[in-house]
Coordinates of C-alpha atoms and ligand atoms in Angstrom, one line a residue:
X1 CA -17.4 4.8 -5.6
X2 CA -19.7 7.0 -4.9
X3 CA -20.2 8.9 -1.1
X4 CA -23.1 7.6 -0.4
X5 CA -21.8 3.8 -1.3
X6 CA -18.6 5.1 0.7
X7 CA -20.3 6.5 3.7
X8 CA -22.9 3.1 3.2
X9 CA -19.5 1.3 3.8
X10 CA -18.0 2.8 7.0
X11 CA -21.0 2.6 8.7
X12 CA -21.6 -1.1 7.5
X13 CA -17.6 -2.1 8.1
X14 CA -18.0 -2.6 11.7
X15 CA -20.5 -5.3 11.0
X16 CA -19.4 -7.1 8.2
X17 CA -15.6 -6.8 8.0
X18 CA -15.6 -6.4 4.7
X19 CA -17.0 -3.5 1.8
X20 CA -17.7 -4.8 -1.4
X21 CA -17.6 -1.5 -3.7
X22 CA -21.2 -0.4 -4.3
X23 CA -22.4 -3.6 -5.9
X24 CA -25.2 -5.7 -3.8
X25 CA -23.2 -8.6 -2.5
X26 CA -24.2 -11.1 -5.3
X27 CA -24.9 -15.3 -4.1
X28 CA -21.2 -16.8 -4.4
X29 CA -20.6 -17.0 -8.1
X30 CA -21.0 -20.0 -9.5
X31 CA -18.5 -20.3 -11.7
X32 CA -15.4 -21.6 -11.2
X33 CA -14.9 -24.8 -12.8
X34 CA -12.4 -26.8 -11.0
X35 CA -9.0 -25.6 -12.5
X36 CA -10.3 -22.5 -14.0
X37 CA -9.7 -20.2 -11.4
X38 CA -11.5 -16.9 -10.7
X39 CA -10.0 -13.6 -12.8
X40 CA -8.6 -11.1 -10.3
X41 CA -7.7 -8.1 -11.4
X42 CA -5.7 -5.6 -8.7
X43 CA -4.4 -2.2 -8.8
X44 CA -0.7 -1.1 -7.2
X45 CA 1.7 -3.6 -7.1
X46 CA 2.0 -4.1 -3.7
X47 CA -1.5 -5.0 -3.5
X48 CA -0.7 -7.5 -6.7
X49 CA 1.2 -9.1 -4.1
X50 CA -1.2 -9.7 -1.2
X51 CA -3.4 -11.0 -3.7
X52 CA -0.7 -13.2 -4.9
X53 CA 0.6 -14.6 -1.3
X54 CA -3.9 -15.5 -1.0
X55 CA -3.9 -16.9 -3.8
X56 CA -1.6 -18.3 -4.8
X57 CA -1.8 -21.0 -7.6
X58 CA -5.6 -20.9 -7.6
X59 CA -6.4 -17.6 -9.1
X60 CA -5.5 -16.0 -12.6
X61 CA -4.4 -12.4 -11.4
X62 CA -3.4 -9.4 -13.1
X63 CA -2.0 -5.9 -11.6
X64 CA -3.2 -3.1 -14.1
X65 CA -1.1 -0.2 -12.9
X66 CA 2.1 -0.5 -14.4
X67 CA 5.3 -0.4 -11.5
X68 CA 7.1 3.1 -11.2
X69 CA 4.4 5.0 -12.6
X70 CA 2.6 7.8 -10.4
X71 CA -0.4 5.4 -9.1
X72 CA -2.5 9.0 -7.9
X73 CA -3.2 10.2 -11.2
X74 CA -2.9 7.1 -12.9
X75 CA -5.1 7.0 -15.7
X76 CA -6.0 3.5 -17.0
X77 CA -5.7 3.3 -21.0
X78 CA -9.0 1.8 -22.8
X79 CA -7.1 -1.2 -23.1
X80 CA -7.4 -2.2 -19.6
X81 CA -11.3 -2.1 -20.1
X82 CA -11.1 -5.4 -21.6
X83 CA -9.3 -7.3 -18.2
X84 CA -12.1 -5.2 -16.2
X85 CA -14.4 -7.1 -18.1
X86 CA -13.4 -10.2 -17.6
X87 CA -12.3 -10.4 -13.8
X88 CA -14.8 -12.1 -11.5
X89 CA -13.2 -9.9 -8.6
X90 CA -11.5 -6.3 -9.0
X91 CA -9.9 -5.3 -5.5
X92 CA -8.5 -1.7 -5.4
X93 CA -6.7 0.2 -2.2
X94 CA -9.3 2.9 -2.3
X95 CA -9.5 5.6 -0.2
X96 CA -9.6 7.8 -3.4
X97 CA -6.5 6.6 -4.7
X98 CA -7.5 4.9 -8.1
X99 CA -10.8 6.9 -8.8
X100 CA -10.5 7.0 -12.4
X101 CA -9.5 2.8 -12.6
X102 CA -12.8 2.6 -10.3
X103 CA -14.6 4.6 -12.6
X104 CA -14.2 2.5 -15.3
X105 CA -14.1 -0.5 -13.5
X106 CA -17.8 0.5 -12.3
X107 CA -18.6 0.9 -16.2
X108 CA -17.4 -2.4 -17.6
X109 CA -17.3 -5.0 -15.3
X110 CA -19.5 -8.3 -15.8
X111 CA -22.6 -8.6 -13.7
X112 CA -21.9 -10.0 -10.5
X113 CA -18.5 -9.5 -11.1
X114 CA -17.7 -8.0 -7.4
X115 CA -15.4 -4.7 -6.6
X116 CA -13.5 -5.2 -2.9
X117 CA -11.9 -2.2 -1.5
X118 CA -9.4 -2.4 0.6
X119 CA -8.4 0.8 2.4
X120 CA -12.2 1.4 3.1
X121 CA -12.6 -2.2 4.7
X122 CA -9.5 -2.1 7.0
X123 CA -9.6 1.9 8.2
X124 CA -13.2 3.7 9.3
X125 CA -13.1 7.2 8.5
X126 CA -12.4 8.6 11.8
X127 CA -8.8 6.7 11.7
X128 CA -8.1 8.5 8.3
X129 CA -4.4 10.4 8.7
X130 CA -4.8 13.9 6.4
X131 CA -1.2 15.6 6.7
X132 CA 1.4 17.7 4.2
X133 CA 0.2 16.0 0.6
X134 CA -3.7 14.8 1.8
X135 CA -4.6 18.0 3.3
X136 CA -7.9 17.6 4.9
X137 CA -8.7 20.6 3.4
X138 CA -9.5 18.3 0.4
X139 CA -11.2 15.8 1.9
X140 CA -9.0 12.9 0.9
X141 CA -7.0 10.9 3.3
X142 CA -3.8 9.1 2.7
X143 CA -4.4 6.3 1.1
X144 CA -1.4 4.4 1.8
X145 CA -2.3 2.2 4.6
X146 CA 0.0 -0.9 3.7
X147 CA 3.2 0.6 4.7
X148 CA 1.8 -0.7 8.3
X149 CA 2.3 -4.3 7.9
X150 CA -0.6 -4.9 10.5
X151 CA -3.2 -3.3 8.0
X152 CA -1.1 -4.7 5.5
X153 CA -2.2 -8.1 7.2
X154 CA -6.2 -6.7 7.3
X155 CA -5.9 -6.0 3.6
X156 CA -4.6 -10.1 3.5
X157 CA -7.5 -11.3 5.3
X158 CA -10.2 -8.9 3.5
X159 CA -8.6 -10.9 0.4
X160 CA -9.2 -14.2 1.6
X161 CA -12.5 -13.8 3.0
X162 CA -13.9 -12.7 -0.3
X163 CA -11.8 -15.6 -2.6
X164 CA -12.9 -17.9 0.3
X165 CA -16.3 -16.8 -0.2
X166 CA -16.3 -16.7 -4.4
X167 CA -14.7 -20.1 -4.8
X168 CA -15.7 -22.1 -1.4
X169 CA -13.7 -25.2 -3.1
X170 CA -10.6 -23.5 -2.6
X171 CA -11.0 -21.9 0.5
X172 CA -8.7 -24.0 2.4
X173 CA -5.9 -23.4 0.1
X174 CA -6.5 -19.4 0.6
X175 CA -7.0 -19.8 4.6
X176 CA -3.6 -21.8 4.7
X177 CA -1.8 -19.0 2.9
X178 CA -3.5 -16.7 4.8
X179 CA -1.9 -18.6 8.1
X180 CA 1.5 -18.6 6.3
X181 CA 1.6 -15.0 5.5
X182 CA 0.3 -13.9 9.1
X183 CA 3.2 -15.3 10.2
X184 CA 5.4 -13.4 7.9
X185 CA 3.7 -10.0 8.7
X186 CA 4.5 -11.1 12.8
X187 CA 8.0 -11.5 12.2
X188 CA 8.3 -8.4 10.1
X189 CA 5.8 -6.5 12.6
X190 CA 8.5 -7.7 15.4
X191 CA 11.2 -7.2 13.6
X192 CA 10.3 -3.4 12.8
X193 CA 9.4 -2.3 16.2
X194 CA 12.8 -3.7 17.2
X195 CA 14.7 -1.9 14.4
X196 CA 13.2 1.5 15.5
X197 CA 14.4 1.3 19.3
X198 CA 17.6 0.7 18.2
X199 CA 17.1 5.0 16.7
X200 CA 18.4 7.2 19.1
X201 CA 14.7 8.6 19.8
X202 CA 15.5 12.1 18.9
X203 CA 16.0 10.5 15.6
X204 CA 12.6 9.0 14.7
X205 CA 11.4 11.6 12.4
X206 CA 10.8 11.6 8.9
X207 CA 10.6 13.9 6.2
X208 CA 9.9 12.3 2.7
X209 CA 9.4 13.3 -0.9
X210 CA 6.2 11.2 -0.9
X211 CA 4.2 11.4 1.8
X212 CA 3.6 7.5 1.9
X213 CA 4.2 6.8 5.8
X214 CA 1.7 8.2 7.9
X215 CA 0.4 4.7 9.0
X216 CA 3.7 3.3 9.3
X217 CA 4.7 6.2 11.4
X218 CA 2.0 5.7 14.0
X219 CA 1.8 2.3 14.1
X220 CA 6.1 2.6 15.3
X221 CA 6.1 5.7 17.1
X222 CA 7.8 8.1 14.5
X223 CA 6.8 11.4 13.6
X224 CA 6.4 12.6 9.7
X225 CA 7.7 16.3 10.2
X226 CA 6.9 16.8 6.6
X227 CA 6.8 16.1 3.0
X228 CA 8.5 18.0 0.1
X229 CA 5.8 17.0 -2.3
X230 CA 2.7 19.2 -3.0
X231 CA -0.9 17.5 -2.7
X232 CA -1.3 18.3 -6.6
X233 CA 2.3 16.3 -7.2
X234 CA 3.6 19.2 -8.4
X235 CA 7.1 20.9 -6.7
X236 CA 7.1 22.7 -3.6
X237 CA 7.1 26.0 -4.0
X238 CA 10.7 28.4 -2.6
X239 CA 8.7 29.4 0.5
X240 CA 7.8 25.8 1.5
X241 CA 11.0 24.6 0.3
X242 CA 12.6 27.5 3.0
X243 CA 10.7 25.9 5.7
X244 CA 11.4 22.8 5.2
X245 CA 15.2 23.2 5.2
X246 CA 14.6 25.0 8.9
X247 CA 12.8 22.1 10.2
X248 CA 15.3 20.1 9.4
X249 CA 18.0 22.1 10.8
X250 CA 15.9 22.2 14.0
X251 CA 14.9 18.8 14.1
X252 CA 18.3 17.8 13.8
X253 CA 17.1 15.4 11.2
X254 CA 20.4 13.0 9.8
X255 CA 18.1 11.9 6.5
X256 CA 15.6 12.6 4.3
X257 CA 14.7 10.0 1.5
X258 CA 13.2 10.5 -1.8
X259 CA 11.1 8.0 -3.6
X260 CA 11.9 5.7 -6.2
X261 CA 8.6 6.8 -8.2
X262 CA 9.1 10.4 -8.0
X263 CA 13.0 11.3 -8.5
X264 CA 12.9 14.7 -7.3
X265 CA 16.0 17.4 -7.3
X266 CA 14.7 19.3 -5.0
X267 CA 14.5 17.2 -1.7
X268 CA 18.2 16.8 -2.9
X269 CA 18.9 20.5 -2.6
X270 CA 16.6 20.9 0.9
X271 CA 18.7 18.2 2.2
X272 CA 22.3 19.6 1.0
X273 CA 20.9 23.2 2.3
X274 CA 19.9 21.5 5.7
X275 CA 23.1 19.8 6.2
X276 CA 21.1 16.3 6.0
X277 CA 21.9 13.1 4.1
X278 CA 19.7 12.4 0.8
X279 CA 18.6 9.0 0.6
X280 CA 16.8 8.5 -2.6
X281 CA 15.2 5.0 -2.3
X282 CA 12.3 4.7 -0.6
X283 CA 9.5 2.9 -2.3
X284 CA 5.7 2.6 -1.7
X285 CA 4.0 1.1 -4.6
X286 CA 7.2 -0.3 -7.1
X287 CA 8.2 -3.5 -5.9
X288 CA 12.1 -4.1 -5.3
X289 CA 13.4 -6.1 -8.7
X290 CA 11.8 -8.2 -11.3
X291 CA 9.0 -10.3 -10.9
X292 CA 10.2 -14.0 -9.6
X293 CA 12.3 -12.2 -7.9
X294 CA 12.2 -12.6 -3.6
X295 CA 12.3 -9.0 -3.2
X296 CA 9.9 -8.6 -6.1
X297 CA 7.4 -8.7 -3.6
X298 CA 5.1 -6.3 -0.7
X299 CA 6.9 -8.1 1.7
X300 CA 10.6 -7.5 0.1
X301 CA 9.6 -4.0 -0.1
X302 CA 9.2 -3.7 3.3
X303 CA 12.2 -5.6 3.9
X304 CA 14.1 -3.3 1.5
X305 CA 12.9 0.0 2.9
X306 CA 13.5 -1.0 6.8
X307 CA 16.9 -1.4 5.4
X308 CA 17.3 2.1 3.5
X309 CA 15.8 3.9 6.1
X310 CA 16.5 2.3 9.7
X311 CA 20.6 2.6 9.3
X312 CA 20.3 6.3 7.9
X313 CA 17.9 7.4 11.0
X314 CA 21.4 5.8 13.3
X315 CA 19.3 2.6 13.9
X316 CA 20.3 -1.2 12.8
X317 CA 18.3 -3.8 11.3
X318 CA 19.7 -6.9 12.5
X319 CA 16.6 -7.8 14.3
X320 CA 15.0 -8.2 10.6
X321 CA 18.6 -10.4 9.2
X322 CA 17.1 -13.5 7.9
X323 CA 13.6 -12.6 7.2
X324 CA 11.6 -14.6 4.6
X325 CA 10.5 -12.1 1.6
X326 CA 9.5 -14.9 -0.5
X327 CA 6.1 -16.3 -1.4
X328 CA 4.1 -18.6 1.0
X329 CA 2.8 -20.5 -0.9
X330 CA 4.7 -23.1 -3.6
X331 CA 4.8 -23.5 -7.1
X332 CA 5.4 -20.9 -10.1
X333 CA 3.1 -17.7 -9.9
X334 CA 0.6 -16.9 -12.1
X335 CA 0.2 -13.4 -11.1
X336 CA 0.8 -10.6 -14.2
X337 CA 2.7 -7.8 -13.0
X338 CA 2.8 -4.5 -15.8
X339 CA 6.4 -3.4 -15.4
Ligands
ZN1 ZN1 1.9 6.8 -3.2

């Protein structure tokens, strides 16, 4: 996207609710004959899985960024021109996270074919968090937004309105799911503020491999005191890594987790060094399990993480026992998930 469609689309947002890439917003497409189902094509998993709660049954949908792979310099092989070209709607997260997938999905997609971006629709620029990895020395925020189940919930009804809008036969179907899954999000929302009073409040900091909690941290009232991982994903280098092991001691911190994505032996080390516990499972774009899984899903990672990192901060997570990962809606999932 380019800044002037960008800056076009924060100043519009306000209005409209929604930003549709830099396309003109083209006359609802014609197209779907009944049964067919409009071509989505997504980009992290976890957005896969928005989509998928939306739409369920009604849409043909296809995640293009493989799970466990580093989604910030993810580079999409030629190969993945061809589902570009065929998807009636490509939705992305944005916020400069999948710049070269947006680049080619700008060059290939089918006229009319529409590009919805997330991030930019549910955040305007002056709530953009810049912090240890997205310096705002550079310019780009953090992009991970759906770690906050609330915006989580604003990227679900961006989602609907635009599938709503593209295939008006079905939009009671998405609306319905839309329902279900704003439930879902409530219970988890409720859930999670519960689970972080029960943290001894001294304890409600974070330090993390991959700085993927900036939203989530404000939205609960926790405080990110750093991240081991350089903004060009590279290692820290001895004199950060020094600094960070004093904050910890400092801060008292119990835990510091690494990320699935990114094993890392060096947050190991800071934490050994700090007399802190290593946790290494936190997750922010590769979904818990396979797909048909429950867990296998955004909600089931949230689940999963409150888990991991409630109980190592001294908290409990009993206010979240019993919560519904699954689907909302029924039936056997059509959504393509690249492992
Ligand atoms: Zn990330």
């Amino acid at each position: 996207m380019t800044m002037r469609c960008r800056l076009l689309g924060v100043l519009v947002m306000p209005l409209l609710m929604v930003v549709v890439g830099c396309a003109q917003r083209p006359a609802p497409a014609s197209p779907t004959a009944p049964g067919l189902g409009l071509q989505v094509v997504t980009t992290v998993s976890p957005i896969t899985s928005i989509v998928e709660n939306i739409g369920g049954v009604r849409i043909h949908l296809e995640g293009i960024v493989p799970e466990g792979t580093n989604s910030h310099t993810f580079e999409p092989a030629p190969s993945v021109a061809g589902a570009l070209a065929k998807a009636d709607l490509i939705i992305v997260n944005g916020l400069f996270l999948e710049e070269p997938t947006l680049a080619m999905a700008q060059a290939n997609k089918k006229p009319g074919a529409v590009i919805l971006s997330l991030g930019d629709g549910t955040i305007s620029k002056d709530q953009w968090a810049f912090d240890f990895s997205f310096p705002e020395s550079e310019g780009h925020p953090n992009p991970h937004l759906w770690p906050d189940p609330l915006l989580g919930l604003k990227y679900a009804e961006l989602v609907e309105a635009e599938l709503s809008r593209l295939d008006p036969a079905n939009a009671n179907y998405y609306q319905e799911n839309l329902g279900k899954f704003r439930q879902r999000i409530e219970a988890l929302d409720a859930g999670i503020r519960a689970a972080v009073q029960t943290i001894p409040p001294g304890r409600r900091k974070l330090l993390t491999y991959h700085d993927s909690w900036a939203y989530f941290a404000r939205r609960y009232g926790m405080e990110v005191i750093g991240a081991a991982q350089p903004s060009d994903f590279s290692e820290p280098s001895a004199k950060e890594v020094a600094g960070l092991i004093d904050q910890i001691r400092q801060q008292q911190v119990p835990a510091v987790f690494g990320s699935e994505v990114f094993p890392s032996t060096v947050l190991e080390t800071i934490a050994k060094e700090a007399g802190a516990r290593y946790v290494d499972e936190l997750r922010d774009d590769d979904l818990p399990g396979a797909p048909g899984d429950t867990l296998h899903s955004y909600l089931g990672l949230m689940l999963q993480n409150m888990e991991i990192m409630i109980p190592a901060l001294g908290g409990t997570v009993d206010s979240l026992s019993g919560f519904d990962a699954s689907p909302v809606f029924s039936g056997a999932s059509p959504a393509i998930y690249l492992q």
